[in-house]
CSV table of C-alpha atoms in Angstrom, one decimal:
chain,number,residue,atom,x,y,z
A,1,MET,CA,5.4,9.6,15.1
A,2,SER,CA,1.8,10.5,14.4
A,3,ASN,CA,0.0,8.9,11.4
A,4,GLU,CA,-1.7,11.4,9.1
A,5,CYS,CA,-3.4,8.8,6.9
A,6,ALA,CA,-6.7,8.5,8.9
A,7,ALA,CA,-9.9,9.6,7.2
A,8,SER,CA,-11.4,12.9,8.2
A,9,GLY,CA,-15.0,13.7,7.2
A,10,GLY,CA,-17.3,11.9,4.9
A,11,LEU,CA,-16.7,10.8,1.3
A,12,GLN,CA,-18.0,13.0,-1.4
A,13,MET,CA,-19.4,10.1,-3.4
A,14,SER,CA,-20.4,6.6,-2.7
A,15,TRP,CA,-17.8,4.0,-3.7
A,16,GLN,CA,-20.1,2.7,-6.4
A,17,ASP,CA,-20.4,6.2,-7.9
A,18,ILE,CA,-16.6,6.7,-7.7
A,19,ASP,CA,-16.0,3.3,-9.3
A,20,ARG,CA,-18.3,4.3,-12.3
A,21,SER,CA,-17.1,7.9,-12.7
A,22,PRO,CA,-15.0,8.6,-15.8
A,23,LEU,CA,-11.3,9.4,-15.1
A,24,ARG,CA,-11.5,12.9,-16.6
A,25,SER,CA,-14.4,14.0,-14.4
A,26,ALA,CA,-12.8,12.4,-11.4
A,27,PHE,CA,-9.6,14.4,-11.8
A,28,THR,CA,-11.5,17.7,-12.5
A,29,GLY,CA,-10.5,20.1,-9.8
A,30,VAL,CA,-8.3,17.6,-8.0
A,31,ALA,CA,-5.0,19.2,-9.1
A,32,ASP,CA,-4.7,22.8,-10.1
A,33,GLN,CA,-4.7,22.0,-13.8
A,34,VAL,CA,-5.3,18.5,-14.8
A,35,PRO,CA,-4.4,17.8,-18.5
A,36,VAL,CA,-7.5,17.2,-20.7
A,37,ALA,CA,-5.9,14.2,-22.3
A,38,LEU,CA,-5.7,11.9,-19.3
A,39,PRO,CA,-5.7,8.2,-20.2
A,40,PRO,CA,-8.9,6.2,-20.2
A,41,ARG,CA,-9.8,3.7,-17.6
A,42,PRO,CA,-9.3,0.2,-18.9
A,43,GLY,CA,-10.4,-1.1,-15.5
A,44,VAL,CA,-8.2,-4.1,-14.7
A,45,VAL,CA,-4.7,-5.4,-15.6
A,46,ALA,CA,-4.9,-6.5,-19.2
A,47,GLY,CA,-4.2,-10.1,-19.8
A,48,SER,CA,-3.1,-12.6,-17.2
A,49,LEU,CA,-0.1,-12.1,-14.9
A,50,ASP,CA,2.8,-14.4,-15.4
A,51,LEU,CA,2.8,-17.3,-13.0
A,52,ARG,CA,6.1,-16.2,-11.5
A,53,VAL,CA,4.8,-12.7,-10.7
A,54,LEU,CA,1.8,-14.3,-8.9
A,55,GLU,CA,4.2,-16.6,-7.0
A,56,LEU,CA,6.4,-13.7,-5.9
A,57,LEU,CA,3.4,-11.6,-4.8
A,58,THR,CA,2.1,-14.5,-2.8
A,59,ALA,CA,5.5,-15.0,-1.2
A,60,ARG,CA,5.6,-11.3,-0.4
A,61,LEU,CA,2.2,-11.4,1.2
A,62,CYS,CA,3.1,-14.4,3.3
A,63,HIS,CA,6.2,-12.6,4.5
A,64,GLU,CA,4.1,-9.6,5.6
A,65,LEU,CA,1.7,-11.8,7.5
A,66,ILE,CA,4.1,-14.3,9.2
A,67,GLY,CA,5.3,-11.8,11.8
A,68,PRO,CA,1.9,-11.0,13.4
A,69,ILE,CA,0.6,-14.5,13.0
A,70,ALA,CA,3.6,-15.9,14.7
A,71,ALA,CA,3.1,-13.5,17.5
A,72,ILE,CA,-0.5,-14.7,17.9
A,73,ASN,CA,0.8,-18.2,18.2
A,74,ASN,CA,3.4,-17.2,20.8
A,75,GLY,CA,0.7,-15.5,22.8
A,76,MET,CA,-1.5,-18.6,22.7
A,77,GLU,CA,1.5,-20.7,23.8
A,78,LEU,CA,2.1,-18.4,26.7
A,79,LEU,CA,-1.5,-18.6,27.9
A,80,ALA,CA,-1.4,-22.4,27.6
A,81,ASP,CA,1.9,-22.6,29.7
A,82,GLU,CA,0.6,-24.0,33.0
A,83,SER,CA,4.1,-23.6,34.6
A,84,VAL,CA,3.7,-19.8,34.8
A,85,LEU,CA,2.0,-19.6,38.2
A,86,VAL,CA,2.1,-17.3,41.2
A,87,ARG,CA,1.5,-19.2,44.4
A,88,GLY,CA,-0.1,-22.0,42.5
A,89,GLU,CA,-2.5,-19.7,40.7
A,90,PRO,CA,-2.3,-18.1,37.2
A,91,ASP,CA,-0.8,-14.7,37.2
A,92,PRO,CA,-3.6,-12.2,36.1
A,93,GLY,CA,-1.0,-9.6,34.9
A,94,PHE,CA,0.8,-12.2,32.8
A,95,ALA,CA,-2.6,-13.3,31.2
A,96,ARG,CA,-3.5,-9.7,30.4
A,97,ASP,CA,-0.1,-9.1,28.7
A,98,ALA,CA,-0.5,-12.3,26.6
A,99,ILE,CA,-4.1,-11.4,25.6
A,100,SER,CA,-2.9,-7.9,24.7
A,101,LEU,CA,-0.1,-9.4,22.5
A,102,ILE,CA,-2.6,-11.6,20.8
A,103,GLY,CA,-5.1,-8.8,20.2
A,104,ASP,CA,-2.5,-6.4,18.8
A,105,SER,CA,-1.0,-9.0,16.5
A,106,ALA,CA,-4.4,-10.1,15.3
A,107,SER,CA,-5.3,-6.5,14.5
A,108,ARG,CA,-2.0,-6.0,12.6
A,109,ALA,CA,-2.6,-9.2,10.6
A,110,ALA,CA,-6.2,-8.1,9.7
A,111,SER,CA,-5.1,-4.6,8.6
A,112,ARG,CA,-2.4,-6.0,6.4
A,113,LEU,CA,-4.8,-8.6,4.9
A,114,GLN,CA,-7.4,-6.0,4.1
A,115,PHE,CA,-4.9,-3.6,2.6
A,116,TYR,CA,-3.3,-6.2,0.4
A,117,ARG,CA,-6.7,-7.6,-0.6
A,118,PHE,CA,-7.4,-4.2,-2.2
A,119,ALA,CA,-3.9,-3.4,-3.4
A,120,TYR,CA,-3.4,-6.8,-5.1
A,121,GLY,CA,-6.9,-8.2,-5.4
A,122,TYR,CA,-9.2,-5.4,-6.5
A,123,HIS,CA,-10.6,-6.2,-10.0
A,124,GLY,CA,-13.1,-3.5,-10.9
A,125,ALA,CA,-15.9,-4.5,-8.6
A,126,SER,CA,-17.6,-2.2,-6.1
A,127,MET,CA,-15.6,-1.5,-3.0
A,128,VAL,CA,-16.3,-3.8,-0.1
A,129,GLY,CA,-15.4,-2.8,3.4
A,130,SER,CA,-13.3,0.3,4.4
A,131,PRO,CA,-12.3,2.8,1.8
A,132,PRO,CA,-8.6,2.8,0.6
A,133,ASN,CA,-7.5,5.7,2.7
A,134,GLU,CA,-8.7,4.0,5.9
A,135,LEU,CA,-7.0,0.7,4.8
A,136,ALA,CA,-3.7,2.7,4.3
A,137,SER,CA,-4.1,4.4,7.6
A,138,ARG,CA,-4.4,1.1,9.5
A,139,PHE,CA,-1.7,-0.5,7.4
A,140,PHE,CA,0.9,2.1,8.5
A,141,GLU,CA,-0.5,2.5,12.0
A,142,LYS,CA,2.1,1.7,14.7
A,143,THR,CA,4.9,1.7,12.2
A,144,GLN,CA,7.8,4.2,11.8
A,145,ILE,CA,6.2,5.6,8.6
A,146,ALA,CA,3.7,8.5,8.8
A,147,CYS,CA,1.4,8.4,5.8
A,148,ASP,CA,-0.6,11.3,4.4
A,149,TYR,CA,-3.3,10.0,2.0
A,150,GLY,CA,-4.4,13.2,0.3
A,151,GLU,CA,-8.0,14.3,0.4
A,152,ASN,CA,-7.9,14.8,-3.3
A,153,ILE,CA,-7.0,11.2,-3.9
A,154,ARG,CA,-10.0,9.8,-2.0
A,155,THR,CA,-12.6,10.7,-4.7
A,156,LEU,CA,-10.6,9.2,-7.6
A,157,PRO,CA,-11.8,5.9,-9.3
A,158,LEU,CA,-10.9,2.9,-7.3
A,159,ASP,CA,-8.5,1.5,-9.9
A,160,TRP,CA,-6.5,4.7,-9.6
A,161,GLN,CA,-6.6,4.4,-5.8
A,162,ARG,CA,-5.3,0.8,-6.2
A,163,LEU,CA,-2.3,2.2,-8.1
A,164,ALA,CA,-2.0,4.8,-5.3
A,165,CYS,CA,-1.8,2.1,-2.6
A,166,ASN,CA,0.8,0.2,-4.6
A,167,LEU,CA,2.8,3.4,-5.0
A,168,LEU,CA,2.7,3.7,-1.2
A,169,LEU,CA,4.1,0.2,-0.8
A,170,THR,CA,6.9,0.9,-3.3
A,171,GLY,CA,7.8,4.2,-1.6
A,172,ALA,CA,7.7,2.6,1.8
A,173,GLU,CA,10.4,0.1,0.8
A,174,VAL,CA,13.1,2.8,0.9
A,175,LEU,CA,12.0,3.9,4.4
A,176,SER,CA,13.6,1.1,6.3
A,177,ARG,CA,14.4,3.6,9.1
A,178,GLY,CA,11.1,5.3,9.0
A,179,GLY,CA,10.0,8.6,7.5
A,180,ASN,CA,7.0,10.2,5.7
A,181,LEU,CA,4.9,9.2,2.7
A,182,VAL,CA,2.8,11.9,1.1
A,183,LEU,CA,0.3,10.8,-1.6
A,184,ALA,CA,-1.4,13.5,-3.8
A,185,ALA,CA,-2.9,14.1,-7.2
A,186,ALA,CA,-0.4,15.5,-9.7
A,187,ARG,CA,-1.1,17.4,-12.9
A,188,ASP,CA,-0.6,14.1,-14.8
A,189,GLY,CA,-2.1,11.6,-12.4
A,190,LEU,CA,-0.7,10.5,-9.1
A,191,ASP,CA,2.4,11.4,-7.0
A,192,VAL,CA,3.9,9.9,-3.9
A,193,GLU,CA,6.9,11.4,-2.1
A,194,ALA,CA,8.9,9.5,0.5
A,195,THR,CA,11.2,11.4,2.8
A,196,GLY,CA,13.4,10.3,5.6
A,197,GLU,CA,16.8,8.6,6.2
A,198,PHE,CA,16.3,5.9,3.7
A,199,THR,CA,18.3,3.5,1.6
A,200,PRO,CA,18.3,4.6,-2.1
A,201,MET,CA,16.2,2.5,-4.4
A,202,SER,CA,18.3,-0.3,-5.9
A,203,PRO,CA,19.0,-0.5,-9.6
A,204,GLU,CA,17.1,-3.9,-9.6
A,205,THR,CA,14.0,-2.2,-8.1
A,206,SER,CA,14.3,0.8,-10.4
A,207,ALA,CA,14.4,-1.4,-13.5
A,208,ALA,CA,11.4,-3.4,-12.3
A,209,LEU,CA,9.5,-0.2,-11.8
A,210,LEU,CA,10.0,0.6,-15.4
A,211,LEU,CA,9.1,-3.0,-16.5
A,212,ALA,CA,12.6,-3.3,-17.8
A,213,THR,CA,13.3,-6.4,-15.8
A,214,PRO,CA,12.6,-9.8,-17.4
A,215,VAL,CA,10.0,-11.7,-15.4
A,216,ALA,CA,12.4,-14.5,-14.8
A,217,ALA,CA,14.8,-12.1,-13.1
A,218,LEU,CA,12.3,-10.7,-10.6
A,219,THR,CA,12.7,-11.3,-6.9
A,220,PRO,CA,10.4,-11.0,-3.9
A,221,ARG,CA,12.0,-7.6,-3.3
A,222,SER,CA,11.6,-6.2,-6.8
A,223,VAL,CA,8.2,-7.7,-7.6
A,224,GLN,CA,6.3,-4.9,-5.8
A,225,ALA,CA,7.8,-2.3,-8.1
A,226,TYR,CA,7.1,-4.4,-11.1
A,227,PHE,CA,3.5,-4.9,-10.2
A,228,THR,CA,3.1,-1.2,-9.6
A,229,GLY,CA,4.6,-0.5,-13.0
A,230,LEU,CA,2.0,-2.9,-14.6
A,231,LEU,CA,-0.9,-1.1,-12.9
A,232,ALA,CA,0.4,2.2,-14.2
A,233,LYS,CA,0.8,0.9,-17.7
A,234,THR,CA,-2.8,-0.5,-17.6
A,235,LEU,CA,-4.0,3.0,-16.7
A,236,GLY,CA,-2.1,4.5,-19.6
A,237,CYS,CA,0.8,5.9,-17.5
A,238,ARG,CA,4.5,5.5,-17.0
A,239,LEU,CA,6.2,5.9,-13.7
A,240,VAL,CA,8.9,8.5,-13.3
A,241,ARG,CA,11.3,8.3,-10.4
A,242,THR,CA,13.1,11.3,-9.0
A,243,GLU,CA,15.6,10.7,-6.2
A,244,GLU,CA,17.4,13.3,-4.1
A,245,PHE,CA,19.1,13.4,-0.7
A,246,ARG,CA,16.5,11.9,1.7
A,247,ARG,CA,13.7,12.2,-0.8
A,248,LEU,CA,12.2,9.9,-3.4
A,249,ARG,CA,9.4,10.9,-5.6
A,250,LEU,CA,7.3,8.5,-7.8
A,251,THR,CA,4.9,10.1,-10.3
A,252,ALA,CA,2.5,8.4,-12.7
A,253,VAL,CA,2.6,10.3,-15.9
A,254,ALA,CA,0.1,9.9,-18.8
A,255,PHE,CA,1.5,8.5,-22.0
A,256,ALA,CA,1.6,11.2,-24.7
A,257,GLY,CA,-1.5,10.9,-27.0
């Protein structure tokens, strides 16, 4: 399945300019008609996150990294295995395969770390490294999910793109069998659509998305939705979920007034 998330062409503004641009001007022309009363940009998540939320996000991040890091370790162990010999000499083909495994796994670990650093760790500073659309492209590369990170999203303020990346993570959770993610600017803010043969979003995750779940009841599976809901609230939005057959849509809608 081809990945549509890769960047094409240059950015219209520097990341520093995008980060400083007001929300209203950033959305001007992005959607056909963007409401004038879009919420202001508070910048970062207000207050401090509950310790349990931080613990669950950390556990989730470790879960995402343990696979490729374990593969790196396995590759190193294979290279160090002196018993794998052909006529008393190391097998060059075997060594190439092990090195390929290590390289691919290291690349996957790096792409996940870089994506999560932005999705979880961005705090209003200037962007360092690759822009969010490239981070998302590498994150979903070599997965069963094709991601279309819309051109009109790429010029939005970085705190909105942080919400966009977390919406992608939340939408990807239902695509356990693969599918498509399409991220675009909606009239009210942001919109992500997940399509494919997926498992419907659980009531637990749906409640967390609306911040209706007590922090004490959150789990590593539902904390992503909860954190996405927090980011939306900080930007003056609420999340609306629409689910149909093989289709899930999550939209960030501005609070009235």
